[in-house]
CSV table of C-alpha atoms and ligand atoms in Angstrom, one decimal:
chain,number,residue,atom,x,y,z
A,1,MET,CA,107.7,116.9,115.4
A,2,LYS,CA,106.1,116.0,112.3
A,3,ALA,CA,103.5,118.2,110.7
A,4,TRP,CA,99.9,116.2,110.7
A,5,ASN,CA,99.3,115.7,107.1
A,6,LYS,CA,97.7,112.4,107.0
A,7,VAL,CA,95.2,112.7,109.3
A,8,GLY,CA,92.6,109.6,110.3
A,9,VAL,CA,89.2,110.3,111.9
A,10,VAL,CA,87.4,107.5,113.9
A,11,GLY,CA,83.7,108.2,114.2
A,12,ALA,CA,81.6,109.8,111.3
A,13,GLY,CA,78.9,111.4,113.4
A,14,THR,CA,78.1,114.8,114.2
A,15,MET,CA,81.8,115.7,115.6
A,16,GLY,CA,83.9,113.3,113.3
A,17,SER,CA,82.2,114.7,110.1
A,18,GLY,CA,83.2,118.0,111.2
A,19,ILE,CA,86.8,117.4,112.3
A,20,ALA,CA,87.3,115.4,108.7
A,21,GLN,CA,86.0,118.8,107.3
A,22,ILE,CA,88.4,120.9,108.9
A,23,ALA,CA,91.7,118.9,108.3
A,24,ALA,CA,90.7,118.5,104.8
A,25,GLN,CA,90.1,121.9,104.7
A,26,ALA,CA,93.7,122.7,105.8
A,27,GLY,CA,94.9,120.4,103.3
A,28,CYS,CA,95.4,117.4,105.1
A,29,ASP,CA,94.6,113.8,103.4
A,30,VAL,CA,92.0,112.4,105.7
A,31,ILE,CA,90.7,108.8,106.3
A,32,LEU,CA,87.3,108.8,108.1
A,33,VAL,CA,86.8,105.4,109.5
A,34,ASP,CA,83.3,104.4,110.9
A,35,SER,CA,82.1,101.1,111.7
A,36,SER,CA,78.6,101.8,109.9
A,37,ALA,CA,78.8,102.2,106.1
A,38,GLU,CA,75.3,104.3,106.5
A,39,ALA,CA,77.4,106.7,108.7
A,40,LEU,CA,79.9,107.3,106.3
A,41,GLN,CA,77.4,107.7,103.7
A,42,ARG,CA,75.5,110.1,105.8
A,43,SER,CA,78.5,111.8,106.4
A,44,ARG,CA,79.5,112.2,102.5
A,45,GLU,CA,76.0,113.4,101.7
A,46,LYS,CA,75.9,115.9,104.3
A,47,LEU,CA,79.2,117.4,103.5
A,48,ALA,CA,78.5,117.6,99.8
A,49,LYS,CA,75.2,119.5,100.7
A,50,VAL,CA,77.5,121.9,102.8
A,51,PHE,CA,80.0,122.5,100.0
A,52,ALA,CA,77.5,123.2,97.4
A,53,ARG,CA,76.0,125.9,99.5
A,54,LEU,CA,79.3,127.6,99.9
A,55,VAL,CA,80.0,127.2,96.2
A,56,GLU,CA,76.5,128.7,95.5
A,57,LYS,CA,77.3,131.6,98.1
A,58,GLY,CA,80.7,132.2,96.6
A,59,ARG,CA,82.8,131.2,99.8
A,60,ILE,CA,84.7,129.0,97.9
A,61,ALA,CA,85.5,127.9,94.4
A,62,SER,CA,84.1,124.9,93.0
A,63,ASP,CA,87.0,123.1,92.0
A,64,GLU,CA,88.4,123.7,95.3
A,65,SER,CA,85.3,122.2,96.8
A,66,GLU,CA,85.9,119.2,94.7
A,67,SER,CA,89.5,118.6,95.9
A,68,VAL,CA,88.5,119.2,99.5
A,69,GLN,CA,86.2,116.6,99.5
A,70,GLN,CA,88.4,114.2,97.2
A,71,ARG,CA,90.6,114.5,100.0
A,72,ILE,CA,88.4,112.6,102.4
A,73,THR,CA,88.8,108.8,102.2
A,74,ARG,CA,85.7,106.8,104.1
A,75,VAL,CA,86.5,103.3,104.9
A,76,THR,CA,84.8,101.0,107.4
A,77,THR,CA,88.1,99.2,108.7
A,78,LEU,CA,90.7,100.6,110.8
A,79,GLU,CA,93.6,99.1,109.0
A,80,SER,CA,93.7,102.0,106.4
A,81,LEU,CA,94.8,104.0,109.3
A,82,ALA,CA,98.3,102.9,109.2
A,83,PRO,CA,100.1,105.6,107.5
A,84,CYS,CA,98.4,108.5,109.2
A,85,ASP,CA,100.5,110.8,111.3
A,86,MET,CA,97.9,111.4,113.7
A,87,VAL,CA,94.4,109.6,114.2
A,88,ILE,CA,91.5,111.4,116.4
A,89,GLU,CA,89.0,109.7,117.5
A,90,ALA,CA,85.3,111.0,117.8
A,91,ILE,CA,83.2,107.7,119.0
A,92,VAL,CA,80.7,107.0,121.7
A,93,GLU,CA,81.8,108.5,125.0
A,94,ASP,CA,82.9,105.4,126.9
A,95,LEU,CA,86.4,105.1,128.2
A,96,ALA,CA,86.0,101.3,127.8
A,97,ILE,CA,85.4,101.4,124.1
A,98,LYS,CA,87.8,104.4,123.5
A,99,THR,CA,90.6,102.5,125.5
A,100,THR,CA,89.7,99.4,122.9
A,101,LEU,CA,90.2,101.5,120.0
A,102,PHE,CA,93.3,103.3,121.1
A,103,GLN,CA,94.8,99.8,121.7
A,104,SER,CA,93.8,98.3,117.9
A,105,LEU,CA,95.2,101.9,116.7
A,106,GLU,CA,98.6,101.2,118.7
A,107,GLY,CA,99.1,98.0,116.6
A,108,MET,CA,98.7,99.6,113.2
A,109,VAL,CA,100.1,103.2,113.4
A,110,SER,CA,103.7,104.1,113.4
A,111,GLU,CA,105.6,104.6,116.5
A,112,ASP,CA,105.6,108.1,116.6
A,113,ALA,CA,102.1,108.7,115.6
A,114,VAL,CA,99.8,110.6,117.7
A,115,LEU,CA,96.4,109.8,119.1
A,116,ALA,CA,93.9,112.3,119.9
A,117,THR,CA,90.4,111.9,121.9
A,118,ASN,CA,87.8,114.2,121.2
A,119,THR,CA,86.2,113.6,124.3
A,120,SER,CA,84.6,116.1,126.4
A,121,SER,CA,83.9,114.4,129.8
A,122,LEU,CA,86.3,111.6,130.2
A,123,SER,CA,90.0,111.6,131.8
A,124,VAL,CA,92.7,112.1,129.0
A,125,THR,CA,95.0,110.2,131.4
A,126,ALA,CA,92.7,107.5,132.2
A,127,LEU,CA,92.5,106.6,128.5
A,128,ALA,CA,96.3,107.3,128.1
A,129,ARG,CA,97.0,104.6,130.6
A,130,GLY,CA,95.5,101.8,128.5
A,131,CYS,CA,98.2,102.7,125.7
A,132,THR,CA,101.7,100.9,125.3
A,133,ARG,CA,103.2,104.6,124.3
A,134,PRO,CA,100.9,107.1,126.7
A,135,GLU,CA,103.1,109.8,125.9
A,136,ARG,CA,101.8,110.1,122.3
A,137,VAL,CA,97.8,110.5,123.6
A,138,ILE,CA,96.5,114.1,124.1
A,139,GLY,CA,92.9,115.5,124.0
A,140,LEU,CA,91.8,117.7,121.0
A,141,HIS,CA,88.5,118.8,122.1
A,142,PHE,CA,86.4,120.7,119.3
A,143,PHE,CA,83.2,122.2,119.6
A,144,ASN,CA,79.7,121.7,117.8
A,145,PRO,CA,79.4,122.6,114.7
A,146,ALA,CA,83.2,121.9,114.7
A,147,PRO,CA,83.9,123.7,111.3
A,148,LEU,CA,82.1,126.8,112.7
A,149,MET,CA,83.6,127.1,116.0
A,150,ALA,CA,87.2,128.1,116.3
A,151,LEU,CA,88.0,126.7,119.7
A,152,VAL,CA,89.8,123.4,120.0
A,153,GLU,CA,90.7,122.7,123.6
A,154,VAL,CA,94.2,121.1,123.7
A,155,ILE,CA,94.4,118.6,126.4
A,156,PRO,CA,97.4,116.7,127.7
A,157,ALA,CA,97.2,114.0,129.8
A,158,LEU,CA,99.7,113.5,132.7
A,159,GLN,CA,101.9,111.0,130.4
A,160,THR,CA,101.9,113.3,127.5
A,161,GLU,CA,105.1,114.8,126.3
A,162,ALA,CA,105.6,118.2,126.6
A,163,ASP,CA,106.8,118.5,122.9
A,164,LEU,CA,103.4,117.1,121.9
A,165,ALA,CA,101.3,119.9,123.3
A,166,ARG,CA,103.0,122.6,122.2
A,167,HIS,CA,102.9,120.7,118.9
A,168,ALA,CA,99.3,120.4,119.0
A,169,LEU,CA,98.6,123.7,119.6
A,170,ALA,CA,100.8,125.1,116.6
A,171,GLN,CA,99.1,122.4,114.2
A,172,MET,CA,95.4,123.6,115.3
A,173,ALA,CA,96.5,127.3,114.6
A,174,ALA,CA,97.8,126.0,111.2
A,175,TRP,CA,94.4,124.5,110.7
A,176,GLY,CA,92.8,127.8,111.4
A,177,LYS,CA,91.8,127.0,114.8
A,178,SER,CA,92.1,128.9,118.2
A,179,PRO,CA,93.5,126.5,120.2
A,180,ALA,CA,93.3,126.8,124.0
A,181,LEU,CA,95.7,124.9,126.4
A,182,ALA,CA,93.8,123.1,129.3
A,183,LYS,CA,94.6,121.0,132.5
A,184,ASP,CA,93.0,117.7,132.4
A,185,THR,CA,90.4,118.5,134.8
A,186,PRO,CA,86.5,117.6,135.0
A,187,GLY,CA,84.8,120.1,132.0
A,188,PHE,CA,88.2,121.1,130.9
A,189,ILE,CA,87.6,125.1,130.4
A,190,VAL,CA,84.2,125.5,128.6
A,191,ASN,CA,82.4,122.9,130.3
A,192,ARG,CA,83.4,124.0,133.6
A,193,VAL,CA,83.6,127.8,133.4
A,194,ALA,CA,80.2,128.0,131.5
A,195,ARG,CA,78.4,125.6,134.5
A,196,PRO,CA,76.8,129.0,136.1
A,197,PHE,CA,75.2,130.1,133.0
A,198,TYR,CA,72.5,127.5,133.5
A,199,SER,CA,72.3,126.8,137.3
A,200,GLU,CA,72.4,130.5,138.4
A,201,ALA,CA,69.5,131.0,135.9
A,202,LEU,CA,68.0,127.8,137.1
A,203,ARG,CA,68.4,129.2,140.7
A,204,ILE,CA,66.8,132.5,140.3
A,205,LEU,CA,63.9,130.8,138.2
A,206,GLU,CA,63.6,128.6,141.2
A,207,GLU,CA,63.2,131.2,143.4
A,208,GLY,CA,60.5,133.1,141.5
A,209,ILE,CA,62.6,136.2,141.0
A,210,ALA,CA,62.1,136.3,136.9
A,211,SER,CA,60.8,134.3,134.3
A,212,VAL,CA,62.2,131.8,131.4
A,213,GLU,CA,61.5,134.4,129.1
A,214,ASP,CA,62.9,137.7,131.3
A,215,ILE,CA,65.9,135.8,132.5
A,216,ASP,CA,66.7,134.8,128.6
A,217,ALA,CA,66.0,138.6,127.5
A,218,SER,CA,68.2,139.9,130.5
A,219,MET,CA,71.0,137.8,129.2
A,220,ARG,CA,70.6,138.7,125.6
A,221,ALA,CA,70.6,142.4,126.5
A,222,GLN,CA,74.3,141.4,127.6
A,223,GLY,CA,75.1,140.3,124.2
A,224,PHE,CA,74.8,136.8,124.3
A,225,ARG,CA,73.3,135.1,121.3
A,226,MET,CA,70.8,133.1,123.3
A,227,GLY,CA,69.8,133.4,127.0
A,228,PRO,CA,70.0,130.2,129.4
A,229,PHE,CA,66.8,128.3,128.8
A,230,GLU,CA,66.7,128.6,124.9
A,231,LEU,CA,70.1,127.5,124.7
A,232,MET,CA,69.3,124.5,127.2
A,233,ASP,CA,66.4,123.8,125.2
A,234,LEU,CA,68.8,123.8,122.0
A,235,ILE,CA,71.4,121.6,123.5
A,236,GLY,CA,68.8,119.2,124.9
A,237,HIS,CA,68.2,118.6,128.6
A,238,ASP,CA,69.2,115.1,128.6
A,239,VAL,CA,72.7,116.1,127.9
A,240,ASN,CA,72.9,119.4,129.6
A,241,TYR,CA,71.9,117.8,132.6
A,242,ALA,CA,74.2,114.7,132.1
A,243,VAL,CA,77.1,117.2,132.0
A,244,THR,CA,76.3,119.0,134.8
A,245,SER,CA,76.0,115.7,136.5
A,246,THR,CA,79.2,114.5,135.2
A,247,VAL,CA,81.2,117.8,136.4
A,248,HIS,CA,79.3,117.5,139.9
A,249,ALA,CA,80.2,114.0,140.6
A,250,ALA,CA,83.8,114.5,139.3
A,251,PHE,CA,84.2,117.4,141.7
A,252,TYR,CA,83.2,115.0,144.5
A,253,GLY,CA,79.7,116.9,144.8
A,254,ASP,CA,81.0,120.4,145.0
A,255,SER,CA,77.5,122.1,145.7
A,256,ARG,CA,78.6,124.7,143.3
A,257,TYR,CA,78.1,122.3,140.3
A,258,ARG,CA,74.8,120.5,141.9
A,259,PRO,CA,72.3,119.7,139.0
A,260,SER,CA,68.7,121.0,139.1
A,261,HIS,CA,66.0,119.6,140.3
A,262,THR,CA,63.8,121.8,137.7
A,263,GLN,CA,65.8,120.4,134.8
A,264,ARG,CA,65.6,116.8,136.1
A,265,GLN,CA,62.0,117.1,136.1
A,266,LEU,CA,62.0,118.2,132.3
A,267,VAL,CA,64.0,115.1,131.7
A,268,ALA,CA,61.7,112.9,133.6
A,269,ALA,CA,58.9,114.4,131.5
A,270,ASN,CA,60.8,114.0,128.5
A,271,TRP,CA,60.4,117.2,127.6
A,272,LEU,CA,64.0,117.7,126.3
A,273,GLY,CA,63.7,120.7,124.3
A,274,ARG,CA,63.5,121.6,120.5
A,275,LYS,CA,64.1,117.9,119.6
A,276,ARG,CA,60.7,117.2,121.5
A,277,ASP,CA,58.9,120.5,120.6
A,278,ARG,CA,58.9,120.9,124.3
A,279,GLY,CA,61.4,122.1,127.0
A,280,PHE,CA,61.2,125.6,128.7
A,281,TYR,CA,59.5,126.9,125.8
A,282,THR,CA,56.9,125.1,123.4
A,283,TYR,CA,57.9,124.9,119.6
A,284,GLU,CA,55.8,124.3,116.5
A,285,GLY,CA,57.7,123.6,113.3
A,286,GLY,CA,60.9,124.5,115.1
A,287,VAL,CA,59.4,127.9,115.9
A,288,ARG,CA,59.6,129.3,119.5
A,289,GLN,CA,56.6,129.8,120.9
A,290,GLY,CA,54.9,132.6,123.7
A,291,LYS,CA,56.1,136.2,124.1
A,292,GLU,CA,59.3,137.9,124.4
A,293,GLY,CA,60.6,138.5,128.0
A,294,GLN,CA,61.6,141.9,129.3
A,295,HIS,CA,65.0,142.8,131.0
A,296,VAL,CA,64.8,142.5,134.9
A,297,GLU,CA,67.4,144.3,136.9
A,298,GLY,CA,70.1,142.4,138.5
A,299,VAL,CA,69.6,139.1,137.1
A,300,ALA,CA,72.2,139.2,134.2
A,301,GLU,CA,74.7,140.7,137.0
A,302,ARG,CA,74.2,137.7,139.3
A,303,ILE,CA,74.6,135.2,136.3
A,304,LEU,CA,77.7,137.3,135.0
A,305,ALA,CA,79.1,137.4,138.4
A,306,MET,CA,78.9,133.7,139.0
A,307,LEU,CA,80.5,133.2,135.9
A,308,MET,CA,83.3,135.4,136.3
A,309,ASN,CA,83.8,133.9,139.6
A,310,GLU,CA,84.3,130.5,138.3
A,311,ALA,CA,86.5,131.6,135.4
A,312,ALA,CA,88.7,133.3,138.2
A,313,ASP,CA,88.9,130.2,139.8
A,314,ALA,CA,89.9,127.9,137.1
A,315,VAL,CA,92.8,130.5,137.1
A,316,PHE,CA,93.3,130.2,140.7
A,317,TRP,CA,93.5,126.1,140.2
A,318,GLN,CA,95.7,126.4,137.5
A,319,VAL,CA,93.3,125.0,134.9
A,320,ALA,CA,94.2,127.4,132.0
A,321,SER,CA,95.6,131.1,131.6
A,322,PRO,CA,93.3,134.0,131.8
A,323,ALA,CA,93.9,134.7,127.8
A,324,ASP,CA,93.1,130.9,127.1
A,325,ILE,CA,90.1,131.2,129.0
A,326,ASP,CA,89.0,134.1,127.5
A,327,THR,CA,89.6,132.8,124.2
A,328,ALA,CA,87.6,129.7,125.0
A,329,MET,CA,84.4,131.1,125.9
A,330,GLN,CA,84.3,133.5,123.2
A,331,LYS,CA,85.6,131.0,120.2
A,332,GLY,CA,83.6,127.8,122.0
A,333,VAL,CA,80.3,129.2,123.1
A,334,ASN,CA,80.2,132.6,121.3
A,335,TYR,CA,80.2,134.5,124.6
A,336,PRO,CA,80.2,138.3,123.7
A,337,LYS,CA,83.2,139.2,125.8
A,338,GLY,CA,85.7,137.3,127.5
A,339,LEU,CA,84.6,136.8,131.0
A,340,LEU,CA,87.9,137.8,132.7
A,341,ALA,CA,88.4,141.0,130.6
A,342,TRP,CA,84.6,141.6,131.6
A,343,ALA,CA,85.6,141.3,135.0
A,344,ASP,CA,88.1,143.9,134.5
A,345,SER,CA,86.1,146.3,133.1
A,346,TRP,CA,83.5,145.7,136.2
A,347,GLY,CA,86.5,146.3,138.7
A,348,ILE,CA,87.4,143.2,140.8
A,349,GLN,CA,86.1,144.9,143.6
A,350,GLU,CA,82.9,145.6,142.2
A,351,LEU,CA,82.6,141.7,141.5
A,352,ILE,CA,83.6,140.5,145.0
A,353,ASN,CA,80.9,142.9,146.5
A,354,ILE,CA,78.1,141.2,144.4
A,355,LEU,CA,79.6,137.6,145.3
A,356,ASP,CA,79.6,138.6,148.9
A,357,SER,CA,76.1,139.8,149.3
A,358,LEU,CA,75.2,136.5,147.7
A,359,ARG,CA,76.9,134.9,150.0
A,360,GLN,CA,75.5,136.7,153.2
A,361,ARG,CA,72.1,136.3,151.6
A,362,TYR,CA,72.3,132.6,151.2
A,363,GLY,CA,74.9,131.5,153.1
A,364,GLU,CA,76.1,128.8,150.5
A,365,GLU,CA,79.3,127.7,149.6
A,366,ARG,CA,78.4,128.2,145.7
A,367,TYR,CA,78.8,132.1,146.3
A,368,LYS,CA,82.4,131.8,147.8
A,369,VAL,CA,84.6,134.3,146.1
A,370,SER,CA,87.8,132.8,144.5
A,371,PRO,CA,91.0,133.3,146.6
A,372,LEU,CA,92.4,134.7,143.3
A,373,LEU,CA,89.7,137.7,143.2
A,374,ARG,CA,90.5,138.6,146.7
A,375,ASP,CA,94.3,138.8,146.4
A,376,MET,CA,94.1,140.7,143.2
A,377,ALA,CA,91.6,143.3,144.9
A,378,ARG,CA,94.1,143.7,147.8
A,379,GLN,CA,97.0,143.9,145.6
A,380,GLY,CA,95.1,146.3,143.1
A,381,ARG,CA,95.8,143.7,140.0
A,382,THR,CA,93.8,143.1,137.0
A,383,PHE,CA,93.6,140.1,134.8
A,384,PHE,CA,94.8,142.1,131.4
A,385,ASN,CA,96.6,145.3,131.2
B,1,NAI,P1,77.9,110.5,116.9
B,1,NAI,O1,76.7,109.5,117.7
B,1,NAI,O2,77.1,111.3,116.2
B,1,NAI,O3,78.8,109.8,116.2
B,1,NAI,C1,79.3,108.5,117.0
B,1,NAI,C2,80.1,107.9,115.4
B,1,NAI,O4,80.8,106.7,115.9
B,1,NAI,C3,78.9,107.0,115.2
B,1,NAI,O5,78.4,107.2,113.4
B,1,NAI,C4,78.9,105.3,115.0
B,1,NAI,O6,78.7,104.7,114.3
B,1,NAI,C5,80.6,105.5,115.5
B,1,NAI,N1,81.4,104.4,116.3
B,1,NAI,C6,80.8,104.1,117.5
B,1,NAI,N2,81.6,103.1,118.1
B,1,NAI,C7,83.0,103.0,116.9
B,1,NAI,C8,83.9,102.1,116.7
B,1,NAI,N3,84.4,101.3,118.0
B,1,NAI,N4,84.6,102.3,115.8
B,1,NAI,C9,84.2,102.9,114.6
B,1,NAI,N5,83.2,103.9,114.7
B,1,NAI,C10,82.5,104.2,116.0
B,1,NAI,O7,78.7,111.3,118.3
B,1,NAI,P2,79.3,112.8,118.3
B,1,NAI,O8,78.1,113.7,119.1
B,1,NAI,O9,79.6,113.0,117.0
B,1,NAI,O10,80.3,112.4,119.5
B,1,NAI,C11,81.6,111.8,119.3
B,1,NAI,C12,82.3,112.2,120.5
B,1,NAI,O11,82.9,113.5,120.6
B,1,NAI,C13,82.2,111.6,121.9
B,1,NAI,O12,83.3,111.4,122.4
B,1,NAI,C14,81.4,113.0,122.3
B,1,NAI,O13,81.3,113.0,123.9
B,1,NAI,C15,82.4,113.7,121.9
B,1,NAI,N6,82.3,115.5,121.5
B,1,NAI,C16,80.4,115.8,121.3
B,1,NAI,C17,80.0,117.0,120.9
B,1,NAI,C18,78.6,117.3,120.4
B,1,NAI,O14,78.1,118.5,120.6
B,1,NAI,N7,77.8,116.2,120.1
B,1,NAI,C19,81.0,118.1,121.1
B,1,NAI,C20,82.4,117.8,121.8
B,1,NAI,C21,82.8,116.7,121.7
């Protein structure tokens, strides 16, 4: 298959601008399209600032910075994408709008041009269905901020030709990214496996076991850069609650993914986090107020056990390989260790014991041990050697 040298990006918002930058830095010629001229202008100015800083810090030579920026052409019309080897879309998260875009693109690009989507919650398969040549459609899910987060989830649709998935993995590696192959299932890898980071923390809070500050401190003590509540405040409760609700609905209401009433109340109050200066914490001039928390025994272990169980279950359901899941959580959301390697170091039986005691106490389905872990414990296996 052809290397992706001429790359089209549709949508010049947060994600599209970042993806255009990555492709240009990898040496590709990039055509960045947005229906809004203002969005294109903003994207140009932002990138110029980013590169000015990189040059200042000596991270990139000034002529290299110039040539990277010159490799990006900005236009408001799709027709310019005709010569592209691949086009990736990062427009609004709406299946009908994305489908219309792909249909227009199919009328412009060559027969073998690849159409990729940066969707984080839609079915890549459903999007491919609207195309005349669905076998050329694939998901390439970047993480925010795209130039800094190495992970790209590569998600073949049911219809995607097998060679394209392999090719996309190789191309993303050539762009300097760390790709992980994921099945086209709700939340792919990261947005599925990370759910307990938020939901179990919310449960612990709701039960009055520990405070927001203490839960955050307990997770930071494990090496996480941010605790669950400060991270939810940063992401925005509207966004985080919507992702949880989407995953919950997509899994036919599986109680493991049930959204939290506490978070819904924050959304109802419009206490959306940092962007409103109020969420679980209050902020003044972007600075978090209040005291630091204390490590509380057992809190981090409970959240981690739930994360490890979710990761193991994703392996059980063939969503991705253990290595790709560990890569995804480290390179997409900065986890200090791969969850499955971490489970190995705890001992699989130890992990099962923690989950079983939660299951016994609460009697809830959400604490059910993944069958994979039971098999592994019985056979004395680990995820990695
Ligand atoms: P954004 O709102 O920052 O940017 C979207 C851009 O697309 C806007 O500039 C808008 O003018 C343009 N646009 C909308 N419809 C268009 C069309 N039909 N033709 C041309 N341009 C159009 O959105 P953001 O955050 O960059 O997200 C884009 C996509 O990436 C969404 O599918 C989102 O789910 C996904 N995503 C977002 C992440 C994030 O953290 N923001 C992370 C990973 C994926």
